[in-house]
Short mmCIF file of C-alpha atoms and ligand atoms in Angstrom, two decimals:
data_model
loop_
_atom_site.label_atom_id
_atom_site.label_comp_id
_atom_site.label_asym_id
_atom_site.label_seq_id
_atom_site.Cartn_x
_atom_site.Cartn_y
_atom_site.Cartn_z
CA MET A 27 -197.04 69.88 -223.50
CA THR A 28 -199.13 70.12 -220.34
CA ALA A 29 -198.30 72.63 -217.61
CA SER A 30 -195.53 71.49 -215.30
CA ASN A 31 -194.55 72.39 -211.77
CA THR A 32 -191.02 71.09 -212.19
CA ALA A 33 -190.02 73.64 -214.89
CA LEU A 34 -187.99 76.78 -214.16
CA ASP A 35 -189.11 80.36 -214.90
CA GLN A 36 -188.40 83.92 -213.75
CA THR A 37 -189.78 83.21 -210.24
CA HIS A 38 -186.72 81.00 -209.65
CA SER A 39 -184.12 83.64 -210.59
CA GLU A 40 -181.50 84.01 -207.87
CA PHE A 41 -181.37 87.75 -208.63
CA ALA A 42 -185.03 88.43 -207.79
CA LYS A 43 -185.43 90.63 -204.68
CA SER A 44 -188.47 91.95 -202.84
CA TRP A 45 -189.34 95.34 -201.35
CA VAL A 46 -190.12 93.28 -198.21
CA LEU A 47 -186.52 93.68 -197.11
CA SER A 48 -186.48 90.85 -194.56
CA ALA A 49 -187.03 88.44 -197.50
CA ASN A 50 -183.62 89.42 -198.94
CA GLN A 51 -181.62 88.57 -195.80
CA PRO A 52 -179.13 85.72 -196.30
CA GLY A 53 -180.40 82.55 -194.65
CA CYS A 54 -184.04 83.67 -194.66
CA ASP A 55 -186.36 80.68 -195.21
CA PHE A 56 -188.89 82.75 -197.12
CA PRO A 57 -187.31 84.77 -199.96
CA ILE A 58 -189.43 85.82 -202.95
CA GLN A 59 -188.49 82.57 -204.74
CA ASN A 60 -190.29 80.46 -202.07
CA LEU A 61 -193.81 81.84 -201.33
CA PRO A 62 -195.09 78.91 -199.20
CA PHE A 63 -198.72 78.64 -198.02
CA SER A 64 -200.24 78.33 -194.54
CA VAL A 65 -203.54 78.97 -192.75
CA PHE A 66 -203.35 81.54 -189.95
CA ARG A 67 -205.04 84.26 -187.89
CA ARG A 68 -203.83 86.95 -185.48
CA LYS A 69 -202.42 85.37 -182.33
CA GLY A 70 -204.95 84.98 -179.53
CA SER A 71 -207.78 86.43 -181.65
CA GLN A 72 -211.16 84.96 -182.57
CA GLU A 73 -210.64 85.94 -186.22
CA ALA A 74 -211.48 83.40 -188.90
CA PHE A 75 -208.51 81.37 -190.05
CA ARG A 76 -207.56 82.09 -193.68
CA GLY A 77 -204.81 81.34 -196.16
CA GLY A 78 -201.50 83.18 -196.11
CA VAL A 79 -198.21 83.23 -198.02
CA ALA A 80 -194.85 83.86 -196.34
CA ILE A 81 -192.53 86.61 -197.54
CA GLY A 82 -189.54 87.34 -195.29
CA ASP A 83 -190.82 87.75 -191.72
CA GLN A 84 -194.34 88.66 -192.93
CA VAL A 85 -197.50 86.77 -193.91
CA ILE A 86 -199.56 87.97 -196.87
CA ASP A 87 -203.22 87.75 -195.82
CA LEU A 88 -204.84 86.15 -198.87
CA ALA A 89 -208.38 86.91 -197.69
CA GLN A 90 -207.46 90.58 -197.71
CA VAL A 91 -205.67 90.20 -201.06
CA ALA A 92 -208.86 88.74 -202.52
CA GLN A 93 -210.86 91.76 -201.35
CA SER A 94 -208.25 94.34 -202.32
CA GLY A 95 -208.46 93.64 -206.03
CA CYS A 96 -204.68 93.73 -206.41
CA LEU A 97 -204.81 90.42 -208.29
CA ASP A 98 -207.15 89.71 -211.18
CA GLY A 99 -208.01 86.84 -213.52
CA LEU A 100 -207.05 83.34 -212.44
CA ALA A 101 -204.68 84.69 -209.76
CA GLY A 102 -207.59 86.60 -208.20
CA THR A 103 -209.81 83.51 -208.33
CA ALA A 104 -207.04 81.51 -206.64
CA ALA A 105 -206.59 84.13 -203.89
CA ALA A 106 -210.35 84.08 -203.25
CA ALA A 107 -210.22 80.29 -202.82
CA CYS A 108 -207.48 80.84 -200.19
CA ALA A 109 -209.71 83.16 -198.13
CA GLN A 110 -211.28 80.08 -196.49
CA PRO A 111 -210.10 78.40 -193.25
CA ALA A 112 -208.68 75.46 -195.26
CA LEU A 113 -206.90 75.38 -198.61
CA ASN A 114 -208.80 72.40 -200.10
CA ASP A 115 -210.74 74.44 -202.66
CA PHE A 116 -207.54 76.18 -203.75
CA PHE A 117 -205.81 72.80 -204.11
CA ALA A 118 -208.74 71.55 -206.21
CA LEU A 119 -208.30 74.42 -208.72
CA GLY A 120 -205.15 72.71 -210.02
CA LEU A 121 -201.78 73.60 -211.43
CA ALA A 122 -202.70 76.60 -213.62
CA ALA A 123 -204.36 78.40 -210.67
CA TRP A 124 -201.49 77.60 -208.26
CA LYS A 125 -199.04 78.98 -210.81
CA ALA A 126 -201.16 82.08 -211.53
CA LEU A 127 -201.23 83.01 -207.83
CA ARG A 128 -197.48 82.40 -207.41
CA HIS A 129 -196.70 84.56 -210.44
CA GLY A 130 -199.20 87.26 -209.47
CA LEU A 131 -197.74 87.61 -205.97
CA PHE A 132 -194.16 87.39 -207.26
CA GLU A 133 -194.75 90.26 -209.67
CA LEU A 134 -196.22 92.51 -206.96
CA LEU A 135 -193.51 91.62 -204.45
CA GLU A 136 -190.55 92.21 -206.76
CA LYS A 137 -188.39 95.13 -205.85
CA ALA A 138 -188.61 96.72 -209.28
CA PHE A 139 -192.39 96.96 -209.24
CA TYR A 140 -194.16 100.12 -208.00
CA GLY A 141 -197.78 101.26 -208.10
CA ALA A 142 -201.20 101.29 -206.48
CA LYS A 143 -201.44 97.48 -206.49
CA VAL A 144 -198.16 97.22 -204.58
CA ASP A 145 -199.55 99.66 -202.00
CA ALA A 146 -202.68 97.48 -201.75
CA LEU A 147 -200.54 94.39 -201.21
CA ARG A 148 -198.44 96.17 -198.57
CA ALA A 149 -201.66 96.68 -196.58
CA CYS A 150 -202.19 92.89 -196.58
CA LEU A 151 -198.96 92.10 -194.66
CA ILE A 152 -198.98 90.89 -191.05
CA ALA A 153 -195.82 90.09 -189.06
CA GLN A 154 -195.35 86.33 -188.60
CA SER A 155 -194.57 86.99 -184.93
CA ASP A 156 -198.17 88.26 -184.54
CA VAL A 157 -199.96 85.20 -185.96
CA GLU A 158 -200.88 81.64 -185.01
CA PHE A 159 -201.32 78.76 -187.43
CA THR A 160 -203.62 75.79 -187.85
CA VAL A 161 -203.58 72.64 -189.99
CA PRO A 162 -203.75 74.20 -193.46
CA ALA A 163 -206.20 71.77 -195.07
CA ARG A 164 -209.11 69.56 -194.12
CA ILE A 165 -207.03 66.41 -194.42
CA GLY A 166 -209.46 63.69 -195.48
CA ASP A 167 -206.98 60.83 -195.42
CA TYR A 168 -203.41 60.45 -194.24
CA THR A 169 -201.10 57.73 -195.52
CA ASP A 170 -197.63 57.14 -194.13
CA PHE A 171 -195.08 55.50 -196.43
CA TYR A 172 -191.87 53.62 -195.67
CA THR A 173 -189.53 54.59 -198.51
CA SER A 174 -186.01 55.03 -197.10
CA LEU A 175 -183.86 51.95 -197.61
CA ASP A 176 -181.39 53.14 -194.98
CA HIS A 177 -184.19 53.55 -192.40
CA ALA A 178 -185.68 50.18 -193.34
CA MET A 179 -182.26 48.55 -192.93
CA ASN A 180 -181.53 50.28 -189.58
CA ILE A 181 -184.94 49.25 -188.18
CA GLY A 182 -184.98 45.87 -189.91
CA VAL A 183 -181.76 44.63 -188.29
CA MET A 184 -183.36 45.34 -184.88
CA MET A 185 -186.67 43.61 -185.67
CA ARG A 186 -185.61 40.85 -188.05
CA PRO A 187 -181.81 40.40 -187.90
CA ASP A 188 -181.93 37.49 -190.38
CA ASP A 189 -184.17 39.26 -192.92
CA PRO A 190 -183.92 43.03 -192.34
CA ILE A 191 -185.42 44.16 -195.65
CA THR A 192 -188.77 42.50 -196.33
CA SER A 193 -188.98 41.13 -199.88
CA ASN A 194 -191.67 43.64 -200.95
CA PHE A 195 -189.66 46.78 -200.04
CA LYS A 196 -187.67 47.00 -203.28
CA TRP A 197 -190.72 46.39 -205.47
CA MET A 198 -193.22 48.93 -204.16
CA PRO A 199 -193.48 51.98 -201.89
CA ILE A 200 -194.87 50.36 -198.71
CA ALA A 201 -197.38 52.30 -196.59
CA TYR A 202 -200.15 52.11 -193.98
CA HIS A 203 -203.25 54.24 -193.63
CA GLY A 204 -202.76 56.61 -190.67
CA ARG A 205 -204.86 58.78 -188.38
CA VAL A 206 -205.92 62.36 -189.25
CA SER A 207 -207.58 63.59 -186.02
CA SER A 208 -204.32 63.81 -184.03
CA ILE A 209 -202.36 65.74 -186.69
CA GLY A 210 -201.44 69.21 -185.39
CA VAL A 211 -199.22 72.12 -186.42
CA SER A 212 -195.86 73.09 -184.99
CA GLY A 213 -196.11 74.07 -181.33
CA GLN A 214 -198.20 71.00 -180.59
CA LYS A 215 -197.84 69.46 -177.11
CA PHE A 216 -199.07 65.97 -176.36
CA ARG A 217 -199.13 63.52 -173.48
CA ARG A 218 -196.93 60.46 -173.52
CA PRO A 219 -199.24 57.63 -174.63
CA MET A 220 -200.24 54.71 -172.44
CA GLY A 221 -200.28 51.27 -174.00
CA GLN A 222 -199.42 47.59 -174.05
CA ALA A 223 -195.92 46.32 -174.58
CA MET A 224 -194.31 42.89 -174.50
CA LEU A 225 -190.96 43.05 -172.73
CA PRO A 226 -188.14 40.64 -173.64
CA GLY A 227 -188.06 37.30 -171.83
CA VAL A 228 -191.69 37.25 -170.64
CA ASN A 229 -194.97 36.14 -172.22
CA VAL A 230 -197.54 38.48 -170.65
CA PRO A 231 -197.61 42.11 -171.85
CA VAL A 232 -197.39 45.08 -169.48
CA TYR A 233 -199.68 48.13 -169.49
CA GLY A 234 -198.24 51.56 -168.72
CA PRO A 235 -196.70 54.74 -170.10
CA CYS A 236 -194.73 54.28 -173.32
CA ALA A 237 -191.09 53.64 -172.38
CA ARG A 238 -189.65 53.91 -175.88
CA LEU A 239 -191.03 57.18 -177.26
CA ASP A 240 -189.43 58.32 -180.53
CA TYR A 241 -189.78 60.82 -183.37
CA GLU A 242 -189.60 60.24 -187.13
CA LEU A 243 -188.14 62.86 -189.48
CA GLU A 244 -190.43 62.91 -192.51
CA LEU A 245 -191.76 65.15 -195.23
CA GLY A 246 -195.50 65.49 -195.81
CA ILE A 247 -196.87 65.60 -199.37
CA TYR A 248 -200.17 67.45 -199.95
CA ILE A 249 -202.39 66.20 -202.74
CA GLY A 250 -203.62 69.09 -204.88
CA LYS A 251 -206.04 67.80 -207.47
CA GLY A 252 -207.52 64.37 -206.77
CA ASN A 253 -208.56 61.49 -209.02
CA ALA A 254 -211.89 59.74 -209.52
CA GLN A 255 -212.32 56.37 -207.84
CA GLY A 256 -211.36 53.68 -210.33
CA SER A 257 -209.12 56.05 -212.33
CA PRO A 258 -205.50 55.58 -211.22
CA ILE A 259 -203.03 58.44 -211.62
CA PRO A 260 -200.32 57.27 -214.04
CA LEU A 261 -196.76 57.96 -212.96
CA GLU A 262 -196.18 60.50 -215.75
CA ASN A 263 -199.08 62.66 -214.44
CA ALA A 264 -198.42 62.19 -210.71
CA GLU A 265 -196.48 65.43 -210.13
CA GLN A 266 -199.42 67.50 -211.41
CA HIS A 267 -201.52 66.15 -208.53
CA ILE A 268 -199.04 67.24 -205.84
CA PHE A 269 -199.41 70.76 -204.46
CA GLY A 270 -196.45 70.91 -202.12
CA MET A 271 -194.55 69.56 -199.14
CA CYS A 272 -194.17 70.22 -195.40
CA LEU A 273 -192.10 68.90 -192.50
CA LEU A 274 -193.76 66.01 -190.67
CA ASN A 275 -192.89 64.35 -187.35
CA ASP A 276 -194.49 60.91 -187.08
CA TRP A 277 -194.15 60.46 -183.29
CA SER A 278 -193.81 56.76 -182.57
CA ALA A 279 -194.24 54.66 -179.42
CA ARG A 280 -191.78 51.89 -180.30
CA ASP A 281 -192.65 49.47 -177.49
CA ILE A 282 -196.37 49.71 -178.29
CA GLN A 283 -195.73 49.63 -182.05
CA PHE A 284 -193.44 46.60 -182.13
CA TRP A 285 -195.83 44.50 -180.02
CA GLU A 286 -199.01 45.41 -181.91
CA MET A 287 -197.94 45.69 -185.55
CA ALA A 288 -197.86 42.01 -186.50
CA PRO A 289 -199.74 41.13 -188.70
CA LEU A 290 -201.78 44.23 -189.60
CA GLY A 291 -199.41 47.16 -189.08
CA PRO A 292 -199.02 50.19 -186.78
CA PHE A 293 -202.03 51.35 -184.73
CA LEU A 294 -201.77 52.93 -181.23
CA GLY A 295 -198.00 53.17 -181.59
CA LYS A 296 -198.61 55.91 -184.19
CA ASN A 297 -202.11 57.37 -183.79
CA PHE A 298 -201.65 59.59 -180.72
CA CYS A 299 -199.89 62.52 -182.41
CA THR A 300 -198.35 63.73 -185.69
CA THR A 301 -196.81 67.22 -185.93
CA ILE A 302 -196.51 69.15 -189.22
CA SER A 303 -194.92 72.49 -190.10
CA PRO A 304 -197.47 75.24 -190.80
CA TRP A 305 -195.87 76.14 -194.15
CA ILE A 306 -196.41 74.17 -197.36
CA VAL A 307 -193.56 74.70 -199.83
CA THR A 308 -194.99 74.34 -203.34
CA MET A 309 -193.62 71.93 -205.93
CA ASP A 310 -193.12 75.01 -208.09
CA ALA A 311 -190.74 76.50 -205.50
CA LEU A 312 -188.91 73.16 -205.22
CA ALA A 313 -188.32 72.91 -209.01
CA PRO A 314 -184.64 74.07 -208.97
CA TYR A 315 -183.66 71.37 -206.49
CA ARG A 316 -184.91 68.36 -208.46
CA LEU A 317 -182.43 65.59 -209.20
CA PRO A 318 -182.45 62.45 -211.31
CA TRP A 319 -184.04 59.45 -209.60
CA ASN A 320 -181.69 56.50 -209.79
CA ARG A 321 -182.10 52.79 -209.29
CA PRO A 322 -178.68 51.12 -209.60
CA ALA A 323 -178.50 48.21 -212.06
CA THR A 324 -177.68 45.89 -209.16
CA GLU A 325 -181.13 46.59 -207.63
CA PRO A 326 -184.53 45.33 -208.87
CA GLN A 327 -185.81 47.66 -211.60
CA PRO A 328 -189.31 49.14 -211.12
CA LEU A 329 -192.34 47.44 -212.65
CA ASP A 330 -193.74 49.31 -215.67
CA TYR A 331 -196.34 51.35 -213.73
CA LEU A 332 -193.54 52.73 -211.51
CA GLU A 333 -191.17 53.51 -214.39
CA ASP A 334 -191.15 56.71 -216.46
CA ALA A 335 -188.56 58.94 -218.17
CA SER A 336 -189.56 62.13 -216.32
CA ASN A 337 -189.31 60.34 -212.97
CA ARG A 338 -185.83 59.14 -213.97
CA ALA A 339 -184.87 62.67 -215.08
CA ARG A 340 -186.07 64.62 -212.00
CA GLY A 341 -188.00 62.37 -209.61
CA ALA A 342 -185.72 63.03 -206.63
CA ILE A 343 -185.51 66.28 -204.61
CA ASP A 344 -182.49 67.55 -202.70
CA ILE A 345 -184.09 68.83 -199.48
CA SER A 346 -181.64 69.19 -196.58
CA LEU A 347 -183.16 68.10 -193.27
CA GLU A 348 -182.16 68.38 -189.66
CA VAL A 349 -183.43 67.14 -186.28
CA CYS A 350 -182.76 69.04 -183.04
CA LEU A 351 -183.79 68.17 -179.48
CA GLU A 352 -184.43 70.68 -176.71
CA SER A 353 -184.61 68.99 -173.31
CA ASP A 354 -186.13 70.52 -170.20
CA LYS A 355 -182.58 70.97 -168.86
CA LEU A 356 -181.31 72.69 -172.03
CA ARG A 357 -184.31 75.03 -171.84
CA THR A 358 -183.69 75.79 -168.15
CA GLU A 359 -180.01 76.41 -168.86
CA GLY A 360 -180.99 78.84 -171.61
CA LYS A 361 -179.16 76.78 -174.21
CA GLY A 362 -180.54 76.18 -177.68
CA PRO A 363 -181.70 72.83 -179.03
CA SER A 364 -179.02 70.16 -179.54
CA ARG A 365 -178.57 68.85 -183.10
CA LEU A 366 -179.17 65.10 -183.37
CA SER A 367 -178.82 64.36 -187.09
CA GLY A 368 -179.03 65.68 -190.64
CA THR A 369 -179.60 64.20 -194.08
CA SER A 370 -181.21 64.89 -197.49
CA PHE A 371 -184.44 63.64 -199.05
CA LYS A 372 -182.41 62.85 -202.20
CA HIS A 373 -181.45 59.43 -200.80
CA GLN A 374 -185.06 58.13 -200.72
CA TYR A 375 -185.50 54.75 -202.47
CA TRP A 376 -188.90 55.71 -203.98
CA SER A 377 -189.95 59.11 -205.39
CA ILE A 378 -193.04 61.11 -204.42
CA ALA A 379 -194.49 60.52 -207.92
CA GLN A 380 -194.09 56.76 -207.44
CA MET A 381 -195.91 57.03 -204.07
CA VAL A 382 -198.88 58.75 -205.74
CA ALA A 383 -198.98 56.33 -208.69
CA HIS A 384 -198.77 53.30 -206.41
CA HIS A 385 -201.39 54.68 -203.98
CA THR A 386 -203.98 55.00 -206.74
CA MET A 387 -203.04 51.99 -208.90
CA GLY A 388 -205.85 49.83 -207.51
CA GLY A 389 -208.48 52.53 -208.04
CA CYS A 390 -208.14 54.40 -204.72
CA ASN A 391 -209.25 58.02 -205.09
CA LEU A 392 -207.00 60.69 -203.60
CA GLN A 393 -208.71 63.96 -202.72
CA PRO A 394 -207.51 67.57 -202.48
CA GLY A 395 -205.89 68.03 -199.07
CA ASP A 396 -204.99 64.38 -198.53
CA LEU A 397 -201.61 64.05 -196.84
CA LEU A 398 -198.91 61.48 -197.58
CA GLY A 399 -195.97 60.99 -195.21
CA SER A 400 -192.70 60.10 -196.95
CA GLY A 401 -191.71 57.65 -194.25
CA THR A 402 -188.70 58.25 -192.03
CA ILE A 403 -185.89 59.89 -193.96
CA SER A 404 -182.52 58.38 -193.08
CA GLY A 405 -179.36 58.86 -195.10
CA PRO A 406 -176.61 56.30 -195.71
CA GLY A 407 -173.99 57.83 -193.40
CA ALA A 408 -173.40 57.87 -189.67
CA GLY A 409 -175.40 60.63 -187.99
CA GLN A 410 -177.91 60.70 -190.87
CA ALA A 411 -180.69 58.63 -189.28
CA GLY A 412 -184.15 60.19 -188.99
CA ALA A 413 -185.25 58.46 -185.76
CA LEU A 414 -183.69 58.19 -182.31
CA ILE A 415 -184.14 54.41 -182.23
CA GLU A 416 -181.62 54.24 -185.11
CA LEU A 417 -179.16 56.81 -183.71
CA ALA A 418 -179.16 55.16 -180.26
CA TYR A 419 -179.34 51.55 -181.50
CA GLY A 420 -182.63 50.69 -179.86
CA GLY A 421 -181.70 52.59 -176.71
CA THR A 422 -178.54 50.51 -176.12
CA LYS A 423 -176.12 53.32 -177.07
CA PRO A 424 -177.71 56.60 -175.95
CA VAL A 425 -176.70 59.73 -177.84
CA SER A 426 -175.23 62.72 -175.96
CA LEU A 427 -176.93 66.12 -176.12
CA SER A 428 -174.78 69.27 -176.26
CA ASN A 429 -174.88 69.54 -172.44
CA GLY A 430 -173.92 65.88 -171.96
CA GLU A 431 -177.41 64.54 -171.21
CA PRO A 432 -177.89 61.02 -172.59
CA ARG A 433 -180.92 60.06 -174.70
CA GLY A 434 -181.84 56.48 -175.58
CA PHE A 435 -185.48 57.42 -176.09
CA LEU A 436 -187.38 60.68 -175.57
CA GLN A 437 -188.15 61.99 -172.07
CA ASP A 438 -190.98 64.18 -170.75
CA GLY A 439 -190.26 67.84 -171.46
CA ASP A 440 -188.27 67.04 -174.60
CA ALA A 441 -189.15 69.16 -177.63
CA VAL A 442 -188.17 67.87 -181.06
CA VAL A 443 -187.59 70.45 -183.80
CA LEU A 444 -187.41 69.49 -187.49
CA ARG A 445 -186.01 71.87 -190.10
CA GLY A 446 -185.66 71.68 -193.88
CA TRP A 447 -184.18 73.85 -196.62
CA CYS A 448 -182.90 73.72 -200.21
CA GLU A 449 -179.64 75.21 -201.46
CA LYS A 450 -177.97 75.05 -204.85
CA PRO A 451 -175.35 77.22 -206.58
CA GLY A 452 -177.06 79.68 -208.91
CA PHE A 453 -180.35 79.64 -206.98
CA ALA A 454 -181.77 81.25 -203.86
CA ARG A 455 -181.89 79.28 -200.62
CA ILE A 456 -185.46 78.45 -199.58
CA GLY A 457 -186.64 76.92 -196.29
CA PHE A 458 -189.57 75.08 -194.72
CA GLY A 459 -189.58 76.88 -191.37
CA GLU A 460 -189.85 74.34 -188.56
CA SER A 461 -191.99 71.66 -187.00
CA ARG A 462 -191.76 71.63 -183.21
CA GLY A 463 -193.55 69.32 -180.82
CA GLU A 464 -193.20 68.79 -177.07
CA ILE A 465 -193.82 65.79 -174.82
CA LEU A 466 -195.91 66.18 -171.66
CA PRO A 467 -196.06 63.61 -168.85
CA ALA A 468 -198.09 60.47 -169.50
CA ILE A 469 -201.88 60.41 -169.63
CA GLY A 470 -203.06 60.07 -166.03
CA ALA A 471 -199.66 61.00 -164.60
MN1 MN B 23 -193.53 57.10 -190.17
#
């Protein structure tokens, strides 16, 4: 059997603790079972960015780990690949190297382990409060999918009341090729885009600041090892090509988007900004939270290339997700962000393995560091929608923030914060940290 990043081992034990005591605090996003990756440097410094792994409230500086000699063999090779300002070379090393580094760090971080190598690792820790992050990979290509049936239905009834779900949706994971240059990490601020929109009841578009600015709650999927052009990744191998996942906010200008997207798809409505969390949670860390992927008998069954026993057995992932909004007024009043909605990734109609298999079916080559967006993640219940346009019914029924402020669409000064975590009895809770982005007044304003 080939190596797997969905299997459980000692690094998933709920009883494992670290000598980094903050990692053992209940509710901590980064216990020893998580070990997510980022690229960072000391805040405000001119240091070179390099790879890091989170443990508790600390970052392990992997460039320093590589020099310290506290890891050897494949784990040492993997740490050396992480010393660069982007993790692409580390991704390209593949599953065995990712696992070796996870296990090497886990062993040194475990509470029961003492010795010179632990002392060397301790010298590689930097407080997370003292660092700044950057996009953790040179993202060559970014593809955004559309794989939540509940989101598609919520949006579809607004755009095409007679035919809300297009006939292709249930047969393939739909996507468009997105823009890489405007992807930034949490903390990103951006100006409200200008653009064209066609208002109801007229036949000449208007030009001006976006009036229907929105967020989209998504997960990002980082490609680890790529495939050669002309050599599709079969579904049964797809998980081995995925390194890990992050939070992703696909900011959307709905007025611009809805006017421009027929017949070729989103363009300026989506390309002005995308905000990701700095931390990448590995598929290895997510292994305990896998669930069967189901397609009820009443629904169309997948074509052969999207059907596989391992996808059926554990293709889904139970990742809890939450969207909060912090308005200018909430900030001024010293109140925290107001919660808008929450859901789980387990409801998604297509799995991440099916996205990868479908993406490459025609011969398209994915490369290490490529990023896939899951598409907006909306659950089936009320208050589970992953975009404001759904929660506020196209702006017609504004939602109320915790201080009573109404929101139909986003206003200048609004910050949107995405959070994600996994919990399951018998396992540690792990988290994604957050993705936060803030809207500045329109370009030219
Ligand atoms: Mn999207």
